[in-house]
PDB file of C-alpha atoms in Angstrom:
ATOM      1  CA  MET J  77      -0.043  -0.138   0.110  1.00  0.00           C
ATOM      2  CA  THR J  78       1.310   3.104  -1.051  1.00  0.00           C
ATOM      3  CA  ALA J  79       1.729   5.804   1.554  1.00  0.00           C
ATOM      4  CA  THR J  80      -0.221   9.065   0.985  1.00  0.00           C
ATOM      5  CA  PRO J  81       1.911  12.108   1.270  1.00  0.00           C
ATOM      6  CA  SER J  82       0.851  14.739   3.487  1.00  0.00           C
ATOM      7  CA  VAL J  83      -0.677  18.190   2.865  1.00  0.00           C
ATOM      8  CA  SER J  84       0.799  20.848   4.464  1.00  0.00           C
ATOM      9  CA  SER J  85       0.520  24.554   4.272  1.00  0.00           C
ATOM     10  CA  PRO J  86       3.211  26.071   1.952  1.00  0.00           C
ATOM     11  CA  TRP J  87       5.965  27.582   4.198  1.00  0.00           C
ATOM     12  CA  MET J  88       6.208  31.492   3.492  1.00  0.00           C
ATOM     13  CA  PRO J  89       9.096  33.803   4.064  1.00  0.00           C
ATOM     14  CA  GLU J  90       7.232  35.580   6.983  1.00  0.00           C
ATOM     15  CA  ASP J  91       7.341  32.330   8.908  1.00  0.00           C
ATOM     16  CA  ASP J  92      11.163  32.383   9.554  1.00  0.00           C
ATOM     17  CA  LEU J  93      10.578  35.927  10.720  1.00  0.00           C
ATOM     18  CA  LEU J  94       7.945  34.949  13.127  1.00  0.00           C
ATOM     19  CA  LEU J  95       9.657  31.845  14.290  1.00  0.00           C
ATOM     20  CA  LYS J  96      12.998  33.906  15.112  1.00  0.00           C
ATOM     21  CA  ASN J  97      11.055  36.394  17.259  1.00  0.00           C
ATOM     22  CA  SER J  98       9.092  33.961  18.907  1.00  0.00           C
ATOM     23  CA  ILE J  99      12.303  32.001  19.990  1.00  0.00           C
ATOM     24  CA  GLU J 100      14.032  35.110  20.861  1.00  0.00           C
ATOM     25  CA  GLY J 101      11.074  36.395  22.866  1.00  0.00           C
ATOM     26  CA  LEU J 102      10.782  33.331  25.059  1.00  0.00           C
ATOM     27  CA  ASP J 103      12.722  31.353  27.425  1.00  0.00           C
ATOM     28  CA  THR J 104      12.172  28.083  25.940  1.00  0.00           C
ATOM     29  CA  PRO J 105      12.600  26.987  22.609  1.00  0.00           C
ATOM     30  CA  ALA J 106       9.365  27.226  20.683  1.00  0.00           C
ATOM     31  CA  THR J 107       7.611  24.488  18.830  1.00  0.00           C
ATOM     32  CA  TYR J 108       5.852  24.779  16.175  1.00  0.00           C
ATOM     33  CA  SER J 109       2.378  24.734  17.545  1.00  0.00           C
ATOM     34  CA  GLU J 110       3.325  27.365  19.745  1.00  0.00           C
ATOM     35  CA  ARG J 111       3.661  29.792  16.831  1.00  0.00           C
ATOM     36  CA  PRO J 112       1.189  32.503  16.259  1.00  0.00           C
ATOM     37  CA  LEU J 113      -0.518  31.732  13.251  1.00  0.00           C
ATOM     38  CA  PRO J 114       0.264  33.662  10.107  1.00  0.00           C
ATOM     39  CA  VAL J 115      -2.977  34.928   9.278  1.00  0.00           C
ATOM     40  CA  GLU J 116      -2.245  37.345  12.746  1.00  0.00           C
ATOM     41  CA  VAL J 117       0.493  38.675  11.072  1.00  0.00           C
ATOM     42  CA  GLY J 118      -0.502  42.397  10.105  1.00  0.00           C
ATOM     43  CA  SER J 119      -3.558  41.508  10.296  1.00  0.00           C
ATOM     44  CA  VAL J 120      -6.735  44.190   9.702  1.00  0.00           C
ATOM     45  CA  LYS J 121      -9.643  43.897  11.530  1.00  0.00           C
ATOM     46  CA  MET J 122     -12.293  44.032   8.727  1.00  0.00           C
ATOM     47  CA  ASN J 123     -16.145  44.816   9.433  1.00  0.00           C
ATOM     48  CA  ASP J 124     -19.080  43.522   7.476  1.00  0.00           C
ATOM     49  CA  PRO J 125     -19.858  46.204   4.946  1.00  0.00           C
ATOM     50  CA  GLU J 126     -23.887  45.500   5.443  1.00  0.00           C
ATOM     51  CA  LEU J 127     -23.442  45.659   9.051  1.00  0.00           C
ATOM     52  CA  MET J 128     -21.300  48.622   9.049  1.00  0.00           C
ATOM     53  CA  ASP J 129     -23.662  50.714   6.722  1.00  0.00           C
ATOM     54  CA  ASN J 130     -26.796  49.581   9.166  1.00  0.00           C
ATOM     55  CA  THR J 131     -25.066  50.674  12.155  1.00  0.00           C
ATOM     56  CA  TYR J 132     -23.774  54.198  10.613  1.00  0.00           C
ATOM     57  CA  ILE J 133     -27.465  55.091   9.365  1.00  0.00           C
ATOM     58  CA  SER J 134     -28.506  54.115  12.718  1.00  0.00           C
ATOM     59  CA  ASP J 135     -25.980  56.220  14.841  1.00  0.00           C
ATOM     60  CA  GLN J 136     -26.985  58.779  12.162  1.00  0.00           C
ATOM     61  CA  TYR J 137     -30.615  58.539  12.799  1.00  0.00           C
ATOM     62  CA  ASN J 138     -30.323  58.577  16.480  1.00  0.00           C
ATOM     63  CA  SER J 139     -27.734  61.557  16.723  1.00  0.00           C
ATOM     64  CA  ASP J 140     -30.548  63.724  14.374  1.00  0.00           C
ATOM     65  CA  SER J 141     -32.864  62.556  16.833  1.00  0.00           C
ATOM     66  CA  ASP J 142     -31.012  63.751  19.868  1.00  0.00           C
ATOM     67  CA  GLY J 143     -30.252  67.193  18.132  1.00  0.00           C
ATOM     68  CA  ASP J 144     -34.005  67.634  17.612  1.00  0.00           C
ATOM     69  CA  ILE J 145     -34.691  67.081  21.301  1.00  0.00           C
ATOM     70  CA  PRO J 146     -32.475  69.120  23.621  1.00  0.00           C
ATOM     71  CA  TYR J 147     -32.011  68.009  27.380  1.00  0.00           C
ATOM     72  CA  PHE J 148     -33.947  69.709  29.938  1.00  0.00           C
ATOM     73  CA  SER J 149     -31.135  70.680  31.824  1.00  0.00           C
ATOM     74  CA  ASP J 150     -29.605  72.389  28.796  1.00  0.00           C
ATOM     75  CA  VAL J 151     -32.785  74.373  27.743  1.00  0.00           C
ATOM     76  CA  GLU J 152     -33.157  75.601  31.594  1.00  0.00           C
ATOM     77  CA  ALA J 153     -29.237  76.560  31.598  1.00  0.00           C
ATOM     78  CA  MET J 154     -30.080  78.514  28.513  1.00  0.00           C
ATOM     79  CA  ILE J 155     -33.493  80.515  29.691  1.00  0.00           C
ATOM     80  CA  LEU J 156     -31.313  81.182  33.410  1.00  0.00           C
ATOM     81  CA  GLU J 157     -28.564  82.790  31.049  1.00  0.00           C
ATOM     82  CA  MET J 158     -31.004  85.389  29.019  1.00  0.00           C
ATOM     83  CA  ASP J 159     -31.774  88.549  30.147  1.00  0.00           C
ATOM     84  CA  LEU J 160     -35.071  88.084  29.670  1.00  0.00           C
ATOM     85  CA  ALA J 161     -36.430  91.328  31.876  1.00  0.00           C
ATOM     86  CA  HIS J 162     -33.819  93.853  30.519  1.00  0.00           C
ATOM     87  CA  THR J 163     -36.012  95.612  28.377  1.00  0.00           C
ATOM     88  CA  GLN J 164     -38.754  95.752  30.982  1.00  0.00           C
ATOM     89  CA  GLU J 165     -36.398  96.892  33.762  1.00  0.00           C
ATOM     90  CA  SER J 166     -35.070  99.387  31.292  1.00  0.00           C
ATOM     91  CA  CYS J 167     -38.154 100.984  30.538  1.00  0.00           C
ATOM     92  CA  ILE J 168     -39.443 101.239  34.172  1.00  0.00           C
ATOM     93  CA  LEU J 169     -35.767 102.296  35.488  1.00  0.00           C
ATOM     94  CA  SER J 170     -36.129 105.220  32.662  1.00  0.00           C
ATOM     95  CA  GLU J 171     -39.725 106.007  33.683  1.00  0.00           C
ATOM     96  CA  VAL J 172     -38.279 106.325  37.574  1.00  0.00           C
ATOM     97  CA  ALA J 173     -35.353 108.277  36.462  1.00  0.00           C
ATOM     98  CA  ARG J 174     -37.702 110.835  34.664  1.00  0.00           C
ATOM     99  CA  TYR J 175     -39.727 111.139  37.544  1.00  0.00           C
ATOM    100  CA  GLN J 176     -36.606 111.514  39.814  1.00  0.00           C
ATOM    101  CA  TYR J 177     -34.932 113.957  37.348  1.00  0.00           C
ATOM    102  CA  GLU J 178     -38.636 116.040  37.036  1.00  0.00           C
ATOM    103  CA  GLY J 179     -38.678 115.918  41.152  1.00  0.00           C
ATOM    104  CA  THR J 180     -34.902 116.996  41.466  1.00  0.00           C
ATOM    105  CA  LYS J 181     -35.556 119.840  38.937  1.00  0.00           C
ATOM    106  CA  ARG J 182     -38.972 121.327  40.504  1.00  0.00           C
ATOM    107  CA  MET J 183     -36.727 120.956  43.976  1.00  0.00           C
ATOM    108  CA  ILE J 184     -33.718 123.103  42.407  1.00  0.00           C
ATOM    109  CA  ILE J 185     -36.643 125.517  41.103  1.00  0.00           C
ATOM    110  CA  ARG J 186     -38.127 126.009  44.237  1.00  0.00           C
ATOM    111  CA  LEU J 187     -34.361 126.502  45.794  1.00  0.00           C
ATOM    112  CA  GLU J 188     -33.579 128.969  43.248  1.00  0.00           C
ATOM    113  CA  GLN J 189     -36.769 131.225  43.731  1.00  0.00           C
ATOM    114  CA  SER J 190     -36.321 130.966  47.432  1.00  0.00           C
ATOM    115  CA  ALA J 191     -33.126 132.078  47.334  1.00  0.00           C
ATOM    116  CA  ARG J 192     -33.433 134.937  44.698  1.00  0.00           C
ATOM    117  CA  SER J 193     -36.432 135.969  47.196  1.00  0.00           C
ATOM    118  CA  SER J 194     -34.238 136.055  49.660  1.00  0.00           C
ATOM    119  CA  PHE J 195     -31.847 138.143  47.616  1.00  0.00           C
ATOM    120  CA  GLU J 196     -34.559 140.430  46.865  1.00  0.00           C
ATOM    121  CA  ARG J 197     -35.365 141.365  50.549  1.00  0.00           C
ATOM    122  CA  THR J 198     -31.971 141.511  51.418  1.00  0.00           C
ATOM    123  CA  MET J 199     -30.861 143.997  48.693  1.00  0.00           C
ATOM    124  CA  SER J 200     -33.964 145.951  49.698  1.00  0.00           C
ATOM    125  CA  SER J 201     -33.305 146.322  52.921  1.00  0.00           C
ATOM    126  CA  GLN J 202     -29.859 147.116  51.545  1.00  0.00           C
ATOM    127  CA  GLY J 203     -31.167 149.622  49.306  1.00  0.00           C
ATOM    128  CA  ALA J 204     -29.233 148.056  46.431  1.00  0.00           C
ATOM    129  CA  LEU J 205     -29.926 148.196  42.933  1.00  0.00           C
ATOM    130  CA  ALA J 206     -27.994 145.010  42.248  1.00  0.00           C
ATOM    131  CA  ILE J 207     -25.781 142.718  43.850  1.00  0.00           C
ATOM    132  CA  PHE J 208     -22.121 141.712  42.897  1.00  0.00           C
ATOM    133  CA  TYR J 209     -20.887 138.483  44.935  1.00  0.00           C
ATOM    134  CA  GLY J 210     -18.331 135.601  45.045  1.00  0.00           C
ATOM    135  CA  ARG J 211     -16.746 133.181  47.774  1.00  0.00           C
ATOM    136  CA  HIS J 212     -15.804 135.675  50.072  1.00  0.00           C
ATOM    137  CA  LEU J 213     -16.916 139.174  48.410  1.00  0.00           C
ATOM    138  CA  MET J 214     -20.296 140.728  48.456  1.00  0.00           C
ATOM    139  CA  HIS J 215     -20.728 144.309  47.250  1.00  0.00           C
ATOM    140  CA  TYR J 216     -24.270 145.840  47.128  1.00  0.00           C
ATOM    141  CA  ILE J 217     -24.669 148.224  44.080  1.00  0.00           C
ATOM    142  CA  LYS J 218     -26.535 151.289  45.232  1.00  0.00           C
ATOM    143  CA  LYS J 219     -25.667 153.407  42.457  1.00  0.00           C
ATOM    144  CA  ALA J 220     -26.084 153.727  38.504  1.00  0.00           C
ATOM    145  CA  GLU J 221     -22.213 152.494  38.081  1.00  0.00           C
ATOM    146  CA  VAL J 222     -19.560 151.251  40.001  1.00  0.00           C
ATOM    147  CA  THR J 223     -15.799 149.991  39.385  1.00  0.00           C
ATOM    148  CA  ILE J 224     -14.012 146.825  39.427  1.00  0.00           C
ATOM    149  CA  GLY J 225     -10.658 146.671  39.694  1.00  0.00           C
ATOM    150  CA  ARG J 226      -8.008 146.454  42.501  1.00  0.00           C
ATOM    151  CA  SER J 227      -7.524 149.289  45.302  1.00  0.00           C
ATOM    152  CA  THR J 228      -4.288 150.957  45.645  1.00  0.00           C
ATOM    153  CA  ASP J 229      -2.991 154.065  47.426  1.00  0.00           C
ATOM    154  CA  ASP J 230      -3.391 155.705  44.068  1.00  0.00           C
ATOM    155  CA  THR J 231      -6.360 154.180  42.834  1.00  0.00           C
ATOM    156  CA  GLU J 232      -9.975 153.458  44.618  1.00  0.00           C
ATOM    157  CA  VAL J 233     -12.854 151.241  43.073  1.00  0.00           C
ATOM    158  CA  ASP J 234     -16.217 150.644  44.403  1.00  0.00           C
ATOM    159  CA  ILE J 235     -15.288 147.020  44.344  1.00  0.00           C
ATOM    160  CA  ASP J 236     -11.853 145.544  45.418  1.00  0.00           C
ATOM    161  CA  LEU J 237     -11.133 142.309  44.211  1.00  0.00           C
ATOM    162  CA  ARG J 238      -8.380 141.655  46.957  1.00  0.00           C
ATOM    163  CA  LYS J 239     -11.266 140.845  49.193  1.00  0.00           C
ATOM    164  CA  GLU J 240     -11.834 137.773  47.074  1.00  0.00           C
ATOM    165  CA  GLY J 241      -8.401 136.274  46.807  1.00  0.00           C
ATOM    166  CA  ARG J 242      -5.540 137.108  45.312  1.00  0.00           C
ATOM    167  CA  ALA J 243      -5.974 140.015  42.974  1.00  0.00           C
ATOM    168  CA  ASN J 244      -2.032 140.825  42.222  1.00  0.00           C
ATOM    169  CA  LYS J 245      -2.603 140.145  38.255  1.00  0.00           C
ATOM    170  CA  ILE J 246      -5.964 142.410  37.923  1.00  0.00           C
ATOM    171  CA  SER J 247      -5.942 145.930  36.737  1.00  0.00           C
ATOM    172  CA  ARG J 248      -6.585 148.383  39.195  1.00  0.00           C
ATOM    173  CA  ARG J 249      -9.712 149.674  36.732  1.00  0.00           C
ATOM    174  CA  GLN J 250     -10.502 146.233  35.547  1.00  0.00           C
ATOM    175  CA  ALA J 251     -14.407 147.053  34.496  1.00  0.00           C
ATOM    176  CA  THR J 252     -17.179 148.784  35.180  1.00  0.00           C
ATOM    177  CA  ILE J 253     -21.022 148.180  35.814  1.00  0.00           C
ATOM    178  CA  LYS J 254     -23.680 150.466  34.721  1.00  0.00           C
ATOM    179  CA  MET J 255     -27.057 150.965  35.192  1.00  0.00           C
ATOM    180  CA  GLU J 256     -28.754 152.524  31.776  1.00  0.00           C
ATOM    181  CA  ALA J 257     -32.238 154.578  31.944  1.00  0.00           C
ATOM    182  CA  ASP J 258     -34.208 151.830  31.020  1.00  0.00           C
ATOM    183  CA  GLY J 259     -32.979 149.941  33.938  1.00  0.00           C
ATOM    184  CA  SER J 260     -30.703 147.619  32.309  1.00  0.00           C
ATOM    185  CA  PHE J 261     -27.030 146.502  33.188  1.00  0.00           C
ATOM    186  CA  ASN J 262     -24.124 146.290  31.361  1.00  0.00           C
ATOM    187  CA  LEU J 263     -20.540 145.561  32.023  1.00  0.00           C
ATOM    188  CA  LYS J 264     -17.775 147.153  30.459  1.00  0.00           C
ATOM    189  CA  ASN J 265     -13.593 145.375  30.217  1.00  0.00           C
ATOM    190  CA  LEU J 266     -11.276 148.404  31.045  1.00  0.00           C
ATOM    191  CA  GLY J 267      -8.291 145.860  31.907  1.00  0.00           C
ATOM    192  CA  ALA J 268      -5.550 144.228  29.728  1.00  0.00           C
ATOM    193  CA  SER J 269      -7.029 140.606  30.696  1.00  0.00           C
ATOM    194  CA  SER J 270     -10.069 139.276  29.158  1.00  0.00           C
ATOM    195  CA  ILE J 271     -13.212 138.718  31.388  1.00  0.00           C
ATOM    196  CA  SER J 272     -15.449 135.809  30.819  1.00  0.00           C
ATOM    197  CA  LEU J 273     -19.473 136.239  30.913  1.00  0.00           C
ATOM    198  CA  ASN J 274     -21.534 132.808  31.062  1.00  0.00           C
ATOM    199  CA  GLY J 275     -18.196 131.194  29.481  1.00  0.00           C
ATOM    200  CA  LYS J 276     -17.742 133.663  26.674  1.00  0.00           C
ATOM    201  CA  ASP J 277     -14.636 136.083  26.297  1.00  0.00           C
ATOM    202  CA  VAL J 278     -15.235 139.837  26.658  1.00  0.00           C
ATOM    203  CA  ALA J 279     -12.185 141.477  25.154  1.00  0.00           C
ATOM    204  CA  ARG J 280     -11.002 145.161  26.457  1.00  0.00           C
ATOM    205  CA  GLY J 281     -13.428 147.918  25.851  1.00  0.00           C
ATOM    206  CA  GLN J 282     -15.959 145.404  24.612  1.00  0.00           C
ATOM    207  CA  VAL J 283     -19.514 146.088  26.316  1.00  0.00           C
ATOM    208  CA  VAL J 284     -21.758 143.281  27.134  1.00  0.00           C
ATOM    209  CA  ALA J 285     -25.377 143.211  28.598  1.00  0.00           C
ATOM    210  CA  LEU J 286     -25.705 141.721  32.025  1.00  0.00           C
ATOM    211  CA  GLY J 287     -28.585 140.154  33.386  1.00  0.00           C
ATOM    212  CA  SER J 288     -29.537 138.117  36.704  1.00  0.00           C
ATOM    213  CA  SER J 289     -27.580 134.874  37.628  1.00  0.00           C
ATOM    214  CA  CYS J 290     -24.442 136.094  35.092  1.00  0.00           C
ATOM    215  CA  LEU J 291     -21.430 134.695  35.980  1.00  0.00           C
ATOM    216  CA  ILE J 292     -18.546 136.694  35.413  1.00  0.00           C
ATOM    217  CA  GLU J 293     -14.970 135.284  35.680  1.00  0.00           C
ATOM    218  CA  ILE J 294     -11.780 137.632  36.435  1.00  0.00           C
ATOM    219  CA  ARG J 295      -8.234 135.985  36.547  1.00  0.00           C
ATOM    220  CA  GLY J 296      -9.726 132.852  37.869  1.00  0.00           C
ATOM    221  CA  MET J 297     -11.991 133.865  40.174  1.00  0.00           C
ATOM    222  CA  CYS J 298     -15.722 133.650  39.867  1.00  0.00           C
ATOM    223  CA  PHE J 299     -18.759 136.033  40.784  1.00  0.00           C
ATOM    224  CA  VAL J 300     -22.493 136.046  40.440  1.00  0.00           C
ATOM    225  CA  PHE J 301     -24.337 139.240  39.275  1.00  0.00           C
ATOM    226  CA  GLU J 302     -28.056 139.588  40.488  1.00  0.00           C
ATOM    227  CA  ILE J 303     -30.710 142.293  39.894  1.00  0.00           C
ATOM    228  CA  ASN J 304     -32.975 143.583  42.184  1.00  0.00           C
ATOM    229  CA  ASP J 305     -35.543 144.236  39.712  1.00  0.00           C
ATOM    230  CA  LYS J 306     -38.208 145.499  42.506  1.00  0.00           C
ATOM    231  CA  TYR J 307     -36.046 148.207  43.867  1.00  0.00           C
ATOM    232  CA  VAL J 308     -34.688 149.537  40.182  1.00  0.00           C
ATOM    233  CA  ARG J 309     -38.362 149.998  39.258  1.00  0.00           C
ATOM    234  CA  ARG J 310     -38.708 152.108  42.341  1.00  0.00           C
ATOM    235  CA  PHE J 311     -35.370 153.840  41.631  1.00  0.00           C
ATOM    236  CA  LEU J 312     -36.186 154.608  38.229  1.00  0.00           C
ATOM    237  CA  ASP J 313     -39.529 156.168  39.188  1.00  0.00           C
ATOM    238  CA  SER J 314     -38.538 158.201  41.798  1.00  0.00           C
ATOM    239  CA  GLN J 315     -36.116 159.727  38.846  1.00  0.00           C
ATOM    240  CA  PRO J 316     -37.076 163.288  37.553  1.00  0.00           C
ATOM    241  CA  ARG J 317     -38.308 163.301  33.910  1.00  0.00           C
TER     242      ARG J 317
END
């Protein structure tokens, strides 16, 4: 009986390399049965295309569904972060500010009226046509024309600005305040330095009209001019025609 030759798998060059690596990595010599199967060398895990397509479609469907319905906690956090009452609150604050501003404005008007009435009473008691005052200086104007400046041994002025503060750079005759025949007042700058009336410069030789509550600035010193209208009318009525 003729022996049938055994059939074995063909020996590949990669097997030599595997055998060598196995022998080097073990303490005892490896047998052929202990060698890793050639199919595991550099093998790539292959997915079933049909299964992969179904899995991808299922994942994609679940992803889209989850994206359409957010979690309650996310929605709650989003609402809490939104300033939903900002517009309404701004309107309320604006309304409150408007009333507060109007109330403050009315209070300031009442204070101004009270101060003006007090000034008029004081000026009338002093027989003054107007008043010129600063932080330290207060002068009751009792005649139709007065001079403003810096008094010296040689020069006398009606309103001496040295009483207000440092007046070294102020001219001895800085300005005049004059009441006209119709009861109006004007200011004329006589000095070398300019004068500011309500924020506008008054050059040397220039004449400008004065009214109540005018702010006059001379070399950094501020003064207020007020007119006693009642006493001015009385004064004009008493003058011969």
